[in-house]
Short mmCIF file of C-alpha atoms in Angstrom, two decimals:
data_model
loop_
_atom_site.label_atom_id
_atom_site.label_comp_id
_atom_site.label_asym_id
_atom_site.label_seq_id
_atom_site.Cartn_x
_atom_site.Cartn_y
_atom_site.Cartn_z
CA MET A 3 0.00 -0.25 -0.46
CA GLU A 4 1.46 3.50 -0.95
CA GLU A 5 2.25 5.62 2.21
CA LYS A 6 0.82 9.00 1.22
CA VAL A 7 2.95 11.93 1.73
CA LYS A 8 1.66 14.96 4.31
CA VAL A 9 2.35 18.49 2.95
CA VAL A 10 2.25 20.27 5.35
CA TYR A 11 2.04 24.03 4.72
CA LYS A 12 4.37 27.14 6.41
CA GLU A 13 1.78 29.56 6.67
CA LYS A 14 4.09 33.47 4.79
CA LYS A 15 4.16 36.33 7.33
CA SER A 16 2.88 39.72 5.60
CA THR A 17 6.58 41.99 5.83
CA GLY A 18 4.77 45.02 4.27
CA LYS A 19 2.26 44.91 7.74
CA THR A 20 5.32 44.76 10.33
CA ILE A 21 7.45 47.03 7.32
CA SER A 22 4.92 49.48 8.55
CA ILE A 23 3.79 49.26 12.20
CA ILE A 24 7.58 49.51 12.50
CA ILE A 25 7.68 53.08 10.55
CA LEU A 26 4.74 54.20 12.91
CA ILE A 27 6.96 53.92 16.03
CA ILE A 28 9.66 55.73 14.15
CA LEU A 29 7.69 58.39 13.57
CA LEU A 30 5.43 58.86 17.20
CA LEU A 31 9.34 58.43 17.94
CA CYS A 32 10.18 61.41 16.17
CA SER A 33 7.01 63.61 16.98
CA LEU A 34 8.03 62.45 21.17
CA SER A 35 11.47 64.05 20.67
CA TYR A 36 10.02 67.02 18.87
CA ILE A 37 7.26 68.18 21.03
CA GLY A 38 9.84 68.19 24.07
CA TYR A 39 12.67 69.60 22.08
CA ASN A 40 10.12 72.47 21.41
CA GLU A 41 8.91 72.59 25.14
CA TYR A 42 12.25 72.59 26.28
CA GLN A 43 13.42 75.50 24.13
CA LYS A 44 10.35 77.46 25.69
CA LEU A 45 11.43 76.85 28.77
CA LEU A 46 14.34 77.57 28.47
CA ILE A 47 13.23 81.30 26.76
CA ASP A 48 11.17 81.39 29.81
CA ASN A 49 13.90 81.37 32.04
CA ASP A 50 15.86 83.75 30.60
CA ASN A 51 13.47 86.38 30.32
CA ASN A 52 12.72 85.49 33.72
CA LYS A 53 16.16 85.94 35.28
CA GLU A 54 15.35 90.02 36.35
CA LYS A 55 11.96 89.01 37.56
CA VAL A 56 12.80 86.14 40.61
CA VAL A 57 11.24 87.32 43.33
CA ASP A 58 14.36 87.92 45.87
CA GLU A 59 12.83 87.66 49.68
CA ARG A 60 16.32 87.25 51.07
CA GLU A 61 18.72 90.51 53.26
CA LEU A 62 20.71 92.41 51.81
CA TYR A 63 24.88 90.74 51.54
CA TYR A 64 27.27 94.08 52.90
CA SER A 65 29.20 93.87 50.14
CA GLU A 66 25.80 95.21 48.27
CA VAL A 67 24.76 97.51 51.21
CA GLU A 68 28.49 98.93 50.17
CA THR A 69 28.34 99.09 46.66
CA ILE A 70 24.74 100.63 46.70
CA MET A 71 25.43 103.56 49.74
CA ASN A 72 28.80 104.67 47.72
CA GLN A 73 26.33 104.94 44.06
CA ILE A 74 24.19 106.93 46.53
CA ASP A 75 26.73 109.66 47.43
CA LEU A 76 27.48 110.10 44.00
CA TYR A 77 23.46 110.85 43.75
CA ASN A 78 24.19 112.79 46.53
CA TYR A 79 26.95 114.93 45.67
CA ILE A 80 24.47 116.85 42.16
CA PHE A 81 21.31 115.92 42.65
CA LYS A 82 20.54 116.83 46.43
CA GLU A 83 18.97 120.25 45.48
CA ALA A 84 16.70 118.29 43.30
CA TYR A 85 15.65 116.31 45.88
CA PRO A 86 12.71 114.78 45.88
CA ILE A 87 12.84 112.72 42.75
CA ASN A 88 10.45 110.68 41.05
CA ASP A 89 11.06 110.73 37.50
CA ILE A 90 14.86 110.66 36.65
CA ASN A 91 14.08 111.55 33.15
CA SER A 92 12.90 115.06 34.89
CA ILE A 93 15.85 115.94 36.15
CA ASP A 94 17.35 119.35 34.92
CA ASN A 95 19.46 118.32 31.75
CA GLN A 96 22.64 120.46 33.79
CA LEU A 97 22.34 118.55 36.53
CA LYS A 98 22.57 115.17 33.83
CA LEU A 99 25.03 116.57 32.65
CA LYS A 100 27.68 117.27 35.61
CA PHE A 101 26.22 113.68 37.29
CA GLY A 102 27.95 112.11 33.96
CA ILE A 103 31.37 114.61 34.46
CA TYR A 104 31.44 114.08 38.00
CA ALA A 105 30.75 109.62 37.75
CA LEU A 106 33.97 109.79 35.11
CA GLN A 107 36.39 112.03 37.43
CA GLU A 108 35.20 109.90 40.73
CA VAL A 109 34.76 106.25 38.94
CA GLU A 110 37.20 105.80 36.83
CA ASN A 111 39.40 108.77 37.51
CA ILE A 112 38.94 110.09 34.13
CA ASN A 113 40.31 114.18 34.41
CA ASN A 114 39.23 116.97 31.16
CA TYR A 115 38.05 114.53 28.54
CA TYR A 116 35.14 113.55 28.73
CA LYS A 117 33.89 111.33 26.07
CA ILE A 118 29.64 111.58 25.78
CA GLU A 119 30.66 107.55 25.22
CA ASP A 120 31.93 107.11 28.55
CA MET A 121 29.21 109.45 30.13
CA GLU A 122 27.01 107.32 28.28
CA GLU A 123 28.17 103.96 29.78
CA MET A 124 28.06 105.91 33.98
CA TYR A 125 24.21 106.80 32.59
CA ASN A 126 23.58 102.75 32.38
CA ASN A 127 25.61 102.14 35.07
CA TYR A 128 23.48 104.07 37.41
CA PHE A 129 19.73 104.44 35.99
CA ILE A 130 17.45 102.63 35.09
CA ASP A 131 16.90 101.90 30.85
CA GLY A 132 15.02 105.04 29.34
CA PHE A 133 17.07 107.43 31.08
CA ASN A 134 18.53 110.03 28.67
CA ALA A 135 20.45 113.59 28.37
CA ILE A 136 20.61 116.13 26.17
CA TYR A 137 24.50 116.86 24.62
CA GLU A 138 25.19 120.91 25.38
CA ASP A 139 27.86 122.91 26.92
CA ILE A 140 27.73 122.44 30.91
CA ASP A 141 26.97 126.29 32.43
CA CYS A 142 29.04 127.28 35.62
CA ILE A 143 26.70 128.08 38.67
CA ALA A 144 27.40 130.62 38.50
CA LYS A 145 25.74 131.14 35.12
CA ASP A 146 28.57 133.90 33.76
CA ASP A 147 30.61 131.43 31.34
CA VAL A 148 30.25 127.80 30.15
CA LEU A 149 32.52 125.83 32.19
CA TYR A 150 32.56 122.36 30.53
CA GLU A 151 32.28 122.98 26.79
CA LEU A 152 31.40 120.08 24.06
CA ASN A 153 32.88 119.63 21.56
CA SER A 154 30.43 118.45 18.32
CA GLN A 155 33.00 116.86 16.19
CA THR A 156 34.89 114.92 18.84
CA LYS A 157 31.82 114.66 21.21
CA THR A 158 33.88 114.82 23.86
CA TYR A 159 33.51 117.88 26.99
CA THR A 160 36.85 119.69 28.33
CA GLU A 161 37.05 122.54 31.30
CA LYS A 162 37.20 125.99 30.53
CA SER A 163 39.25 127.43 32.56
CA GLY A 164 39.36 131.17 33.78
CA HIS A 165 37.23 130.27 36.84
CA ASP A 166 37.80 133.14 39.42
CA HIS A 167 35.10 132.01 41.98
CA ASP A 168 34.90 128.48 43.65
CA ASN A 169 31.56 126.71 43.43
CA PRO A 170 29.40 126.19 46.17
CA THR A 171 29.68 123.30 48.33
CA VAL A 172 28.22 121.20 51.27
CA ASP A 173 29.06 118.04 53.93
CA ILE A 174 26.62 115.14 53.49
CA ASP A 175 26.52 112.97 55.85
CA THR A 176 24.34 109.10 54.85
CA TYR A 177 23.24 106.97 57.77
CA PHE A 178 22.48 103.31 56.08
CA VAL A 179 18.74 102.77 58.27
CA GLU A 180 17.56 99.60 56.50
CA GLY A 181 17.31 98.41 52.80
CA ASN A 182 14.46 95.82 51.52
CA ILE A 183 14.38 93.85 48.57
CA ASP A 184 11.24 93.42 47.15
CA ASN A 185 10.52 91.61 44.01
CA ASN A 186 14.48 93.04 42.42
CA LYS A 187 13.12 96.54 43.52
CA TYR A 188 15.67 96.93 46.14
CA ILE A 189 14.29 99.90 48.74
CA ILE A 190 17.47 101.46 50.68
CA ASP A 191 15.92 104.09 53.20
CA THR A 192 18.64 106.97 55.26
CA HIS A 193 18.85 109.60 57.23
CA ILE A 194 20.82 112.03 56.04
CA LEU A 195 22.50 115.52 57.76
CA TYR A 196 23.76 118.73 55.57
CA SER A 197 26.90 121.10 56.93
CA ASN A 198 29.78 123.54 56.21
CA TYR A 199 27.10 124.97 53.02
CA CYS A 200 29.85 127.38 51.31
CA ASN A 201 29.28 129.68 48.57
CA GLY A 202 32.54 132.40 48.80
CA THR A 203 31.80 132.83 52.60
CA CYS A 204 31.03 129.80 54.81
CA ASN A 205 27.34 129.65 56.88
CA PRO A 206 28.88 131.11 60.15
CA ASN A 207 26.51 128.75 62.52
CA GLY A 208 28.36 125.43 61.29
CA GLY A 209 25.75 122.65 62.78
CA TYR A 210 23.70 119.88 60.93
CA TYR A 211 20.32 120.79 58.68
CA LYS A 212 17.87 117.74 58.00
CA SER A 213 16.91 119.63 54.29
CA TYR A 214 19.85 120.96 51.65
CA ASP A 215 17.39 124.58 51.85
CA ASP A 216 17.51 124.57 55.67
CA ALA A 217 21.54 123.98 55.43
CA VAL A 218 21.67 126.79 52.24
CA ASN A 219 19.52 129.47 54.95
CA GLY A 220 21.01 128.37 57.42
CA THR A 221 17.67 127.79 59.29
CA ASN A 222 16.65 124.82 61.34
CA PRO A 223 19.51 123.05 62.47
CA VAL A 224 18.68 119.75 63.63
CA THR A 225 22.01 119.82 65.85
CA TYR A 226 25.75 120.84 65.54
CA ARG A 227 27.39 117.81 66.81
CA ARG A 228 27.65 114.88 64.33
CA SER A 229 28.50 112.29 67.03
CA GLU A 230 24.80 112.96 68.49
CA TYR A 231 23.12 112.16 65.34
CA LYS A 232 21.56 108.86 67.56
CA ASP A 233 20.16 111.01 69.56
CA ILE A 234 18.46 113.09 67.26
CA LYS A 235 17.87 110.24 64.21
CA ASN A 236 14.90 109.80 64.97
CA ASN A 237 13.69 113.45 64.05
CA LEU A 238 14.78 113.03 60.54
CA PRO A 239 13.01 112.66 57.59
CA ILE A 240 13.75 109.00 56.34
CA THR A 241 15.06 109.50 52.65
CA THR A 242 13.85 106.88 50.22
CA TYR A 243 16.79 105.37 47.18
CA THR A 244 14.88 103.03 44.89
CA PHE A 245 17.08 100.86 42.47
CA ILE A 246 16.71 98.00 40.40
CA LYS A 247 19.02 95.91 40.19
CA LYS A 248 20.06 94.21 36.22
CA LYS A 249 22.51 92.76 35.38
CA GLY A 250 24.62 92.72 38.78
CA ARG A 251 24.16 96.21 38.31
CA PHE A 252 22.33 98.69 41.01
CA LYS A 253 20.36 101.45 38.38
CA LEU A 254 17.96 104.06 40.36
CA GLU A 255 14.84 104.41 39.81
CA SER A 256 13.72 106.41 42.71
CA ILE A 257 14.00 109.01 45.50
CA ASP A 258 11.88 109.94 47.52
CA ILE A 259 11.75 111.97 51.44
CA ASN A 260 9.24 111.41 54.31
CA TYR A 261 8.89 113.54 57.01
#
């Protein structure tokens, strides 16, 4: 009897379906990677934009107080007669220019050759964005001649000689009272004592005063000894300087006086 041969048929797998599944998986992974990359880039941009907006609730470091108080000395020297200052751009243009010159003298040790671009750097370092000055000759305080003359071609200021009189001077003692950080704003409270006002002649009565006008007029002295500051400090107005910290710089926004 002839033996029947059993034929076994092997089912053929569909390679087309397998390839399609692999392609779909690859596309899915690529899509997820693309979405993840975009979200990561957005996060980096948001973090970069918000670096200056981080709420800083810590106390001020000693080095920060020292830096800010040194800056305050610069502002006081030039702007004392203009306090309070709610809008820095409302400052008289001549005072703005004098600050640029004075800052270069004190900070950069530059004398008698002051470039406009260097003055602009001082403004950028010490004032919030938007501060600007109109560049013109700087008048002597006696209004009798030009003190610093602008060369419009070289864009530099040079001091004119021939001034036989002294500029008014006043001594300013600034005391740190308190400092706070509020949403990247540095708010510094101080006490100021004005003394030794001289304009040709000096105030013969001496004394320390709570305002620049009182020092000029020689009226209402609060004490005759600096050492008595602690005894009379509660009777002094609070002069508040508000700064915005940006790229490591403390930039002045306003100066307020609370009597």
